[in-house]
Coordinates of C-alpha atoms in Angstrom, one line a residue:
Chain C
X231 CA 110.0 6.5 134.4
X232 CA 109.7 8.6 131.3
X233 CA 106.3 8.5 129.6
X234 CA 107.1 7.9 125.9
X235 CA 103.8 9.6 124.9
X236 CA 104.6 12.7 126.8
X237 CA 108.1 13.1 125.4
X238 CA 106.9 12.3 121.8
X239 CA 109.3 9.5 121.3
X240 CA 106.8 7.0 119.8
X241 CA 108.0 7.5 116.2
X242 CA 111.3 6.1 115.0
X243 CA 113.8 8.9 115.0
X244 CA 115.8 7.2 112.3
X245 CA 112.8 7.2 109.8
X246 CA 114.3 9.0 106.8
X247 CA 111.0 9.7 105.2
X248 CA 109.9 11.6 108.3
X249 CA 113.2 13.4 108.4
X250 CA 112.9 14.4 104.7
X251 CA 109.4 15.7 105.3
X252 CA 110.6 17.8 108.3
X253 CA 113.3 19.4 106.1
X254 CA 110.8 20.0 103.3
X255 CA 108.4 21.6 105.8
X256 CA 111.2 23.8 107.1
X257 CA 112.0 25.0 103.6
X258 CA 108.4 25.7 102.9
X259 CA 108.1 27.7 106.1
X260 CA 111.2 29.7 105.3
X261 CA 109.9 30.4 101.8
X262 CA 106.4 31.3 103.1
X263 CA 107.9 33.6 105.7
X264 CA 110.2 35.3 103.2
X265 CA 107.5 35.8 100.7
X266 CA 105.2 37.2 103.3
X267 CA 107.8 39.7 104.3
X268 CA 108.6 40.5 100.7
X269 CA 104.9 41.1 100.0
X270 CA 104.8 43.5 102.9
X271 CA 107.8 45.4 101.5
X272 CA 106.1 45.4 98.0
X273 CA 103.0 46.8 99.6
X274 CA 105.0 49.5 101.3
X275 CA 106.8 50.3 98.1
X276 CA 103.5 50.7 96.3
X277 CA 102.2 52.9 99.1
X278 CA 105.4 55.0 99.0
X279 CA 105.2 55.3 95.2
X280 CA 101.6 56.5 95.6
X281 CA 102.7 59.0 98.2
X282 CA 105.6 60.1 96.1
X283 CA 103.3 60.7 93.1
X284 CA 100.9 62.7 95.3
X285 CA 103.7 64.7 96.8
X286 CA 104.9 65.6 93.2
X287 CA 101.4 66.5 92.2
X288 CA 100.9 68.8 95.1
X289 CA 104.4 70.3 94.6
X290 CA 103.6 71.0 91.0
X291 CA 100.3 72.6 92.0
X292 CA 102.0 74.7 94.7
X293 CA 104.6 75.8 92.1
X294 CA 101.9 76.8 89.7
X295 CA 100.1 78.7 92.4
X296 CA 103.2 80.6 93.2
X297 CA 103.4 81.6 89.6
X298 CA 99.9 83.0 89.5
X299 CA 100.0 86.8 89.2
X300 CA 100.0 88.6 92.5
X301 CA 100.8 92.2 93.2
X302 CA 101.0 92.0 97.0
X303 CA 103.3 90.2 99.3
X304 CA 101.7 86.9 100.3
X305 CA 101.7 86.2 104.0
X306 CA 101.7 82.8 105.5
X307 CA 98.5 82.0 107.3
X308 CA 96.3 84.1 105.0
X309 CA 93.7 82.9 102.6
X310 CA 93.9 84.2 99.1
X311 CA 91.4 83.8 96.2
X312 CA 92.4 82.6 92.8
X313 CA 90.7 84.0 89.7
X314 CA 91.1 83.5 86.0
X315 CA 91.0 86.2 83.4
X316 CA 89.4 85.7 80.0
X317 CA 92.9 85.2 78.5
X318 CA 93.5 82.3 80.8
X319 CA 96.0 83.9 83.1
X320 CA 95.3 83.4 86.8
X321 CA 95.9 85.8 89.6
X322 CA 95.4 86.0 93.4
X323 CA 93.0 88.5 94.9
X324 CA 92.5 89.4 98.6
X325 CA 88.8 89.4 97.9
X326 CA 86.5 86.5 98.1
X327 CA 83.7 86.1 95.6
X328 CA 81.2 87.0 98.4
X329 CA 83.1 90.3 99.0
X330 CA 83.1 91.1 95.3
X331 CA 79.4 90.5 95.2
X332 CA 77.9 91.1 91.8
X333 CA 80.9 93.2 90.7
X334 CA 83.2 90.2 90.6
X335 CA 85.4 91.0 87.6
X336 CA 86.7 87.5 86.7
X337 CA 85.9 83.8 87.1
X338 CA 86.6 82.5 90.6
X339 CA 88.7 79.3 90.6
X340 CA 89.4 78.3 94.2
X341 CA 90.6 79.7 97.6
X342 CA 93.9 78.7 99.1
X343 CA 95.7 79.3 102.3
X344 CA 99.4 79.9 102.3
X345 CA 101.0 77.8 105.0
X346 CA 104.2 78.7 106.9
X347 CA 106.2 76.2 104.8
X348 CA 104.9 78.1 101.7
X349 CA 102.8 75.2 100.6
X350 CA 99.1 75.9 99.7
X351 CA 96.1 74.3 101.3
X352 CA 92.9 74.1 99.2
X353 CA 89.7 75.5 100.8
X354 CA 88.1 72.1 101.5
X355 CA 91.1 71.0 103.5
X356 CA 91.5 74.1 105.6
X357 CA 90.2 72.4 108.8
X358 CA 92.0 69.1 108.3
X359 CA 95.4 70.8 107.7
X360 CA 94.9 73.2 110.6
X361 CA 94.2 70.2 112.9
X362 CA 97.4 68.5 111.7
X363 CA 99.4 71.7 112.4
X364 CA 97.8 72.0 115.8
X365 CA 98.7 68.4 116.7
X366 CA 102.3 68.9 115.6
X367 CA 102.4 72.1 117.5
X368 CA 101.2 70.2 120.6
X369 CA 104.1 67.8 120.2
X370 CA 106.7 70.5 119.7
X371 CA 105.5 72.4 122.7
X372 CA 105.6 69.1 124.7
X373 CA 101.9 69.2 125.6
X374 CA 101.3 65.8 124.0
X375 CA 103.2 62.4 123.7
X376 CA 104.0 61.2 120.2
X377 CA 102.6 57.7 120.8
X378 CA 99.1 59.0 121.5
X379 CA 99.1 61.1 118.3
X380 CA 96.2 60.5 116.0
X381 CA 97.2 62.0 112.8
X382 CA 95.7 62.3 109.3
X383 CA 97.9 61.3 106.4
X384 CA 98.4 64.5 104.6
X385 CA 98.5 62.8 101.2
X386 CA 95.9 60.0 101.2
X387 CA 93.6 61.5 103.8
X388 CA 93.5 58.1 105.5
X389 CA 93.3 58.1 109.2
X390 CA 96.3 56.5 110.9
X391 CA 97.4 55.8 114.4
X392 CA 100.9 55.7 115.6
X393 CA 101.2 53.3 118.4
X394 CA 104.0 52.1 120.6
X395 CA 104.4 48.9 118.6
X396 CA 105.3 50.9 115.5
Chain I
X94 CA 76.6 96.3 96.7
X95 CA 77.6 93.1 98.5
X96 CA 77.8 92.6 102.2
X97 CA 80.7 94.7 103.1
X98 CA 83.5 93.6 105.5
X99 CA 84.3 95.8 108.5
X100 CA 87.7 96.4 107.0
X101 CA 90.1 94.8 104.4
X102 CA 93.8 95.0 105.0
X103 CA 96.7 92.7 104.1
X104 CA 97.5 91.5 107.6
X105 CA 95.8 92.7 110.8
X106 CA 98.7 91.3 112.9
X107 CA 100.9 94.2 111.7
X108 CA 98.7 96.6 113.8
X109 CA 101.1 96.8 116.8
X110 CA 104.0 97.7 114.5
X111 CA 101.8 100.3 112.8
X112 CA 100.7 101.8 116.1
X113 CA 104.4 102.2 117.3
X114 CA 105.2 104.1 114.0
X115 CA 102.1 106.2 114.3
X116 CA 103.1 107.3 117.8
X117 CA 106.6 108.3 116.5
X118 CA 105.0 110.1 113.6
X119 CA 102.7 112.1 115.8
X120 CA 105.6 113.8 117.3
X121 CA 106.8 114.7 113.9
X122 CA 103.4 116.1 112.9
X123 CA 103.0 119.1 115.1
X124 CA 100.4 120.7 112.9
X125 CA 97.9 117.9 113.2
X126 CA 98.6 117.5 116.9
X127 CA 97.9 121.3 117.3
X128 CA 94.6 120.7 115.5
X129 CA 93.7 118.0 118.1
X130 CA 94.5 120.3 121.0
X131 CA 92.7 123.3 119.5
X132 CA 89.5 121.5 118.3
X133 CA 89.5 118.2 120.2
X134 CA 87.0 119.5 122.7
X135 CA 84.6 121.5 120.5
X136 CA 84.5 118.7 117.9
X137 CA 83.7 120.9 114.9
X138 CA 83.5 117.9 112.5
X139 CA 80.7 116.2 114.6
X140 CA 78.2 114.7 112.1
X141 CA 80.7 114.6 109.2
X142 CA 81.0 111.3 107.5
X143 CA 84.2 111.7 105.6
X144 CA 85.1 109.2 102.8
X145 CA 88.8 109.5 102.4
X146 CA 90.8 108.3 99.4
X147 CA 94.4 109.1 100.1
X148 CA 97.6 107.0 100.3
X149 CA 97.1 104.8 103.4
X150 CA 100.4 105.6 105.1
X151 CA 101.5 106.1 108.7
X152 CA 101.1 109.9 108.1
X153 CA 97.6 109.5 106.8
X154 CA 96.8 107.4 109.8
X155 CA 97.6 110.4 112.0
X156 CA 95.4 112.6 109.8
X157 CA 92.5 110.1 110.1
X158 CA 92.8 109.9 113.9
X159 CA 92.9 113.7 114.0
X160 CA 89.6 113.9 112.0
X161 CA 88.1 111.4 114.3
X162 CA 89.2 113.3 117.3
X163 CA 87.6 116.4 115.8
X164 CA 84.2 114.5 115.8
X165 CA 84.1 113.0 112.3
X166 CA 83.5 109.5 111.2
X167 CA 85.9 108.3 108.5
X168 CA 86.1 105.5 106.1
X169 CA 89.3 105.1 104.0
X170 CA 90.8 103.8 100.9
X171 CA 94.2 104.4 99.3
X172 CA 94.4 106.5 96.2
X173 CA 97.1 104.3 94.6
X174 CA 97.3 100.5 94.2
X175 CA 100.9 100.4 95.6
X176 CA 101.0 103.2 98.2
X177 CA 99.4 101.6 101.2
X178 CA 101.6 100.8 104.1
X179 CA 100.1 97.6 105.4
X180 CA 101.0 98.2 109.0
X181 CA 99.4 101.6 108.9
X182 CA 96.2 100.1 107.5
X183 CA 96.3 97.3 110.1
X184 CA 96.6 99.8 112.9
X185 CA 93.5 101.7 111.7
X186 CA 91.5 98.5 111.2
X187 CA 92.5 97.3 114.7
X188 CA 91.1 100.5 116.1
X189 CA 87.8 99.8 114.4
X190 CA 88.2 102.3 111.6
X191 CA 86.8 101.0 108.3
X192 CA 89.8 100.9 106.0
X193 CA 90.0 99.1 102.7
X194 CA 93.6 99.2 101.4
X195 CA 96.6 97.0 100.9
X196 CA 99.8 97.3 99.0
X197 CA 99.4 95.7 95.6
X198 CA 95.8 96.0 94.7
X199 CA 94.6 95.2 91.2
X200 CA 92.8 98.0 89.3
X201 CA 89.5 96.3 90.0
X202 CA 90.2 95.8 93.7
X203 CA 91.2 99.5 93.9
X204 CA 87.7 100.6 92.7
X205 CA 86.1 98.0 95.1
X206 CA 88.0 99.6 98.0
X207 CA 86.9 103.1 97.1
X208 CA 83.3 101.8 96.8
X209 CA 83.4 100.3 100.3
X210 CA 84.0 103.8 101.8
X211 CA 80.8 105.4 100.4
X212 CA 78.2 104.0 102.8
X213 CA 78.8 104.1 106.5
X214 CA 77.9 101.4 109.1
X215 CA 74.5 102.9 110.0
X216 CA 73.5 102.8 106.3
X217 CA 74.0 106.5 105.8
X218 CA 76.1 107.7 102.8
X219 CA 79.1 109.9 103.0
X220 CA 78.6 113.7 103.4
X221 CA 82.2 114.8 102.9
X222 CA 85.0 113.8 100.5
X223 CA 88.7 114.0 101.2
X224 CA 90.4 113.1 97.9
X225 CA 93.8 112.8 96.5
X226 CA 94.0 112.6 92.7
X227 CA 90.3 112.8 92.0
X228 CA 89.3 109.1 91.7
X229 CA 86.8 109.2 94.5
X230 CA 85.4 112.5 93.3
X231 CA 85.0 111.1 89.8
X232 CA 83.5 107.8 91.0
X233 CA 80.8 109.6 93.0
X234 CA 80.0 112.0 90.2
X235 CA 79.9 109.3 87.5
X236 CA 78.6 106.2 89.2
X237 CA 77.0 107.3 92.5
X238 CA 75.3 110.6 91.7
X239 CA 72.5 109.7 94.1
X240 CA 74.9 110.6 97.0
X241 CA 75.8 114.1 95.6
X242 CA 72.9 116.1 97.2
X243 CA 74.0 114.9 100.6
X244 CA 77.6 115.9 100.2
X245 CA 78.6 119.3 101.6
X246 CA 81.9 119.4 99.7
X247 CA 85.3 118.0 99.0
X248 CA 88.9 118.8 99.7
X249 CA 91.5 117.8 97.1
X250 CA 95.1 117.0 98.0
X251 CA 97.2 117.0 94.8
X252 CA 98.0 118.9 91.6
X253 CA 96.5 116.2 89.3
X254 CA 93.2 116.2 91.3
X255 CA 93.0 119.9 91.4
X256 CA 93.6 120.1 87.7
X257 CA 90.7 117.6 87.3
X258 CA 88.5 119.8 89.6
X259 CA 89.1 123.0 87.5
X260 CA 88.4 121.0 84.4
X261 CA 85.1 119.8 85.9
X262 CA 84.2 123.2 87.1
X263 CA 84.9 124.7 83.7
X264 CA 82.5 122.3 82.0
X265 CA 79.9 122.6 84.7
X266 CA 80.4 119.0 85.8
X267 CA 81.5 119.7 89.4
X268 CA 78.3 119.3 91.5
X269 CA 79.7 120.3 94.9
X270 CA 82.0 122.9 96.4
X271 CA 85.7 122.0 96.5
X272 CA 88.7 123.3 98.4
X273 CA 92.0 123.2 96.5
X274 CA 94.4 122.0 99.3
X275 CA 97.3 121.6 96.8
X276 CA 97.8 125.2 96.1
X277 CA 98.1 126.3 99.7
X278 CA 101.6 127.5 99.9
X279 CA 102.3 125.2 102.9
X280 CA 101.2 122.2 100.7
X281 CA 102.6 122.4 97.2
X282 CA 105.7 124.5 98.1
X283 CA 106.6 122.0 100.8
X284 CA 105.2 118.5 100.3
X285 CA 105.6 118.5 96.5
X286 CA 109.1 120.1 96.7
X287 CA 110.8 119.1 99.9
X288 CA 108.9 115.9 100.2
X289 CA 110.0 114.6 96.8
X290 CA 113.5 115.9 97.4
X291 CA 113.8 113.2 100.1
X292 CA 111.5 110.5 98.9
X293 CA 112.5 110.1 95.3
X294 CA 116.0 109.0 96.1
X295 CA 114.6 106.8 98.9
X296 CA 112.4 105.0 96.3
X297 CA 115.2 104.6 93.7
X298 CA 117.6 103.4 96.4
X299 CA 115.3 100.8 98.0
X300 CA 114.4 99.5 94.6
X301 CA 117.8 99.3 92.9
X302 CA 120.6 100.4 95.3
X303 CA 122.0 102.1 92.2
X304 CA 124.9 104.6 92.6
X305 CA 123.4 108.0 91.7
X306 CA 126.6 110.0 91.6
X307 CA 128.0 110.4 88.1
X308 CA 124.9 109.1 86.5
X309 CA 123.0 111.1 83.9
X310 CA 119.5 111.6 85.2
X311 CA 116.6 113.1 83.2
X312 CA 113.8 114.8 85.0
X313 CA 110.7 115.5 83.0
X314 CA 108.7 118.5 84.3
X315 CA 110.2 121.2 86.5
X316 CA 107.2 122.1 88.6
X317 CA 107.4 121.7 92.4
X318 CA 107.8 118.0 92.2
X319 CA 110.3 118.1 89.4
X320 CA 112.3 120.8 91.2
X321 CA 112.5 118.6 94.3
X322 CA 113.5 115.5 92.3
X323 CA 116.2 117.4 90.2
X324 CA 117.6 119.0 93.3
X325 CA 117.9 115.7 95.1
X326 CA 119.6 113.9 92.2
X327 CA 122.0 116.8 91.8
X328 CA 122.8 116.8 95.5
X329 CA 123.8 113.2 95.1
X330 CA 126.3 114.0 92.4
X331 CA 124.2 113.2 89.3
X332 CA 124.3 115.1 86.1
X333 CA 120.8 116.3 85.8
X334 CA 119.0 117.2 82.6
X335 CA 115.5 118.7 82.5
X336 CA 112.8 118.6 79.9
X337 CA 110.1 121.3 80.1
X338 CA 107.3 122.9 78.0
X339 CA 107.1 126.1 80.0
X340 CA 109.8 128.6 79.3
X341 CA 109.6 130.0 82.8
X342 CA 110.2 126.6 84.5
X343 CA 112.8 125.8 81.9
X344 CA 114.7 129.0 82.8
X345 CA 114.4 128.2 86.5
X346 CA 116.1 124.8 85.8
X347 CA 118.9 126.6 83.9
X348 CA 119.3 129.0 86.9
X349 CA 119.9 125.9 89.0
X350 CA 122.7 124.8 86.7
X351 CA 120.8 122.1 85.0
X352 CA 120.8 121.5 81.2
X353 CA 117.4 121.9 79.6
X354 CA 116.8 119.8 76.5
X355 CA 114.4 117.4 74.8
X356 CA 113.9 113.7 75.5
X357 CA 115.2 112.8 72.0
X358 CA 118.5 114.4 72.7
X359 CA 119.3 112.5 75.8
X360 CA 117.3 109.3 75.4
X361 CA 120.3 107.0 74.6
X362 CA 122.7 108.5 77.1
X363 CA 120.5 108.8 80.3
X364 CA 120.8 106.3 83.1
X365 CA 117.8 107.2 85.2
X366 CA 114.5 108.7 83.9
X367 CA 112.1 110.4 86.3
X368 CA 108.8 111.8 85.0
X369 CA 107.0 114.5 87.0
X370 CA 104.8 116.2 84.5
X371 CA 101.2 115.3 85.3
X372 CA 100.9 114.8 81.6
X373 CA 100.5 111.6 79.4
X374 CA 102.9 109.7 77.1
X375 CA 106.1 111.4 78.2
X376 CA 108.1 108.3 77.6
X377 CA 106.8 106.2 74.7
X378 CA 107.5 102.8 73.1
X379 CA 110.0 104.4 70.7
X380 CA 111.9 106.0 73.6
X381 CA 112.2 102.7 75.5
X382 CA 113.7 101.1 72.4
X383 CA 116.5 103.7 72.3
X384 CA 117.4 103.5 75.9
X385 CA 120.8 102.1 77.1
X386 CA 121.1 98.8 78.8
X387 CA 119.4 98.6 82.2
X388 CA 118.2 102.2 82.2
X389 CA 116.1 102.9 85.2
X390 CA 112.6 104.3 84.5
X391 CA 110.3 105.7 87.1
X392 CA 107.4 108.2 87.5
X393 CA 106.6 110.4 90.5
X394 CA 103.6 112.1 89.0
X395 CA 100.2 111.1 90.3
X396 CA 99.1 108.8 87.4
X397 CA 101.1 106.1 85.6
X398 CA 100.1 107.4 82.1
X399 CA 103.3 109.4 81.9
X400 CA 105.0 106.2 80.8
X401 CA 103.7 103.8 78.1
X402 CA 103.8 100.9 80.5
X403 CA 101.1 99.0 78.6
X404 CA 103.4 98.7 75.6
X405 CA 106.1 97.2 77.9
X406 CA 103.6 94.7 79.3
X407 CA 102.3 93.8 75.9
X408 CA 105.6 93.6 73.9
X409 CA 108.4 92.8 76.3
X410 CA 109.3 89.9 78.4
X411 CA 108.9 90.8 82.1
X412 CA 111.1 89.6 84.9
X413 CA 109.9 90.6 88.3
X414 CA 113.0 91.1 90.5
X415 CA 110.9 91.9 93.6
X416 CA 107.5 93.4 94.1
X417 CA 107.5 96.8 92.3
X418 CA 110.8 96.3 90.5
X419 CA 110.5 94.8 87.0
X420 CA 113.2 94.2 84.4
X421 CA 111.9 94.1 80.9
X422 CA 113.6 92.6 77.9
X423 CA 112.9 94.8 74.9
X424 CA 112.4 93.4 71.4
X425 CA 116.0 94.7 70.6
X426 CA 117.4 92.5 73.4
X427 CA 118.3 95.3 75.7
X428 CA 116.8 95.7 79.2
X429 CA 115.1 98.4 81.1
X430 CA 114.3 98.5 84.8
X431 CA 110.8 99.8 85.6
X432 CA 110.0 100.9 89.1
X433 CA 106.5 100.6 90.7
X434 CA 105.0 99.7 87.3
X435 CA 105.2 103.4 86.5
X436 CA 103.2 104.5 89.5
X437 CA 104.4 106.9 92.1
X438 CA 107.9 105.6 92.8
X439 CA 108.3 107.2 96.2
X440 CA 105.2 105.5 97.5
X441 CA 105.5 102.3 95.5
X442 CA 109.2 101.5 96.3
X443 CA 109.6 103.5 99.5
X444 CA 107.3 104.9 102.2
X445 CA 106.4 108.2 100.6
X446 CA 107.1 111.6 102.1
X447 CA 108.4 112.0 105.7
X448 CA 105.9 112.8 108.4
X449 CA 106.9 116.4 109.1
X450 CA 106.2 117.6 105.6
X451 CA 102.9 115.7 105.4
X452 CA 101.9 117.5 108.6
X453 CA 101.9 120.7 106.6
X454 CA 99.7 119.2 103.9
X455 CA 97.3 117.5 106.2
X456 CA 96.8 120.4 108.5
X457 CA 95.5 122.2 105.4
X458 CA 93.2 119.2 104.8
X459 CA 91.8 119.4 108.3
X460 CA 91.3 123.2 108.0
X461 CA 89.6 122.7 104.7
X462 CA 87.3 120.0 106.0
X463 CA 86.3 122.1 109.0
X464 CA 85.7 125.2 106.9
X465 CA 83.4 123.5 104.4
X466 CA 81.6 121.4 107.1
X467 CA 80.9 124.3 109.5
X468 CA 80.3 127.1 106.9
X469 CA 78.3 125.4 104.1
X470 CA 76.7 128.7 103.1
X471 CA 80.0 130.2 102.3
X472 CA 80.7 127.7 99.6
X473 CA 78.9 127.4 96.2
X474 CA 78.5 124.2 94.3
X475 CA 80.7 123.9 91.3
X476 CA 83.4 126.3 92.5
X477 CA 86.9 125.6 93.6
X478 CA 88.2 127.5 96.6
X479 CA 91.6 128.2 98.1
X480 CA 92.1 128.4 101.9
X481 CA 92.6 132.0 103.0
X482 CA 96.3 133.2 103.3
X483 CA 95.9 133.7 107.0
X484 CA 95.2 130.0 107.5
X485 CA 98.2 129.1 105.3
X486 CA 100.4 131.2 107.5
X487 CA 99.0 129.6 110.6
X488 CA 99.8 126.1 109.2
X489 CA 103.5 127.2 108.8
X490 CA 103.5 128.9 112.2
X491 CA 102.6 125.7 114.1
X492 CA 105.5 123.8 112.5
X493 CA 108.2 126.3 113.5
X494 CA 108.5 125.4 117.2
X495 CA 109.3 121.7 116.5
X496 CA 112.4 122.8 114.6
X497 CA 113.4 125.4 117.2
X498 CA 112.8 128.4 115.0
X499 CA 112.3 131.9 116.4
X500 CA 110.0 134.1 114.4
X501 CA 110.7 137.8 114.3
X502 CA 107.8 140.1 115.3
X503 CA 106.9 143.2 113.3
X504 CA 106.8 146.4 115.4
X505 CA 103.7 148.5 115.0
X506 CA 105.7 151.1 113.1
X507 CA 107.2 148.5 110.8
X508 CA 103.7 147.2 110.1
X509 CA 102.5 150.6 109.3
X510 CA 105.5 151.1 107.0
X511 CA 104.6 147.9 105.1
X512 CA 100.9 148.6 105.4
X513 CA 100.1 145.1 106.7
X514 CA 98.7 143.9 110.0
X515 CA 101.2 143.0 112.7
X516 CA 99.8 139.5 112.9
X517 CA 99.5 139.0 109.1
X518 CA 98.6 138.0 106.6
X519 CA 102.0 139.2 105.5
X520 CA 101.8 138.7 101.8
X521 CA 99.2 139.5 99.1
X522 CA 97.5 136.7 97.2
X523 CA 99.8 137.3 94.2
X524 CA 103.0 136.8 96.0
X525 CA 104.7 133.7 94.7
X526 CA 107.1 132.6 97.5

């Protein structure tokens, strides 16, 4: 014998109120699911917009740095020191303020490292950027699997983890 | 002075490349290699702490290593903001030689570099100067006079620096003995003349790739450098015109088939301008304004004051085509192309003189350094000396083999007829070569 409790057949399958409620709940669930997914996409859009803004900001800064006066050929991987003359023009020097000592002729602004993609890394991010490049280098040379990669978001500085699931 | 770095170069990773070129250069510098063989064991420069200020090129690297092999300690800077060959500097730094030079220094960095060479690692100051152009000499005299009593003397490489030395000596401002290397025959009649004859065109070509043949070229100054430049341009098929103040040099230019005229006569028809005077304000603002479209302007004299570059920088829009090649838009809308910002074009836009001719110059430098260091009593403070003719002849002699030359020997009777020793010196001091 079939146990009516176990097969949930105690209600009346022809009850229209119950049927209508089921349909309504289905609609609600679909809406809730859709809106949840849309919210996720909206979040991603906001995040991408933020990243895009940061990328543009950094690109603008890099461009300005490439326009700073410089008499020598800049070599990737080298650190250069940005100074400002009294007339507001900026220029790159090979010499750090420490090397200049008391004879430093102009106001020191910041030190930057020229990367191999010809972008600039500001002094306080030297180590972080170097770690990123080292990690990528490891992947390229096949010493490390991508899924295990801990990487630092180059824009926000947030720590992210790429896992298998993603 | 701040904590000084062991060296400062553009890129130490260029050292291997530099070393390879140094090895090739050594074979082309028989004079310096002869010095190493002759004095390598006796080390006559032991104890000498030489501060050098001379274009940091591959050839200079061979000179530096020769001085070291002869027992000296050296510290080096370049005597021009654009003349350093970064791979040469890197090779020196990699060998532990304190070198402070890179291509494209600012004027402030240039002085900083020279200052780093004054005090050696053990805290002791320089006791010899090897200079090119007089900047190191002037800096020590004006800003670091406390080091002067310890300095035995200086050797000066170039016309401009020698001119400065005689000026200092005349006014009693030269506080050490000096050897004029420039006026050794094997220096100025070779390096200045034959060196420029090859390196001027090299500089202009690397900078612009312009066709020289058929162009009207103006050379200002017909000294040794001007002669080399004018000859080179003419040999390429250019129409060469010369401006001179000295009637003797002017007549020499005419005898070479070159027109001698003034700048105002040729300013608007000349394609390529080359200054080689050692004087100031040869090409002025008014001249720039009269030049034809895209006239090429360069200087091969030691200092950039031959051209009024400051006026260009202050009054014209500057478009940098590549490092050391700038195109200026004049207020009248026309353009001119300035090479190496008016500094030595052969070193700024190319790699300077070839090794062989520099071996002649630098062998004189080595002999000058040895003579002052080992015979301090022979030299008086405030005086400028020339190397003896016998040494000059020896410098030339050690360069003959490399080119396969066979020298004719005087017989005893011929020597008697000429009333000179069989082994030389063959010429009197007034002979002009």
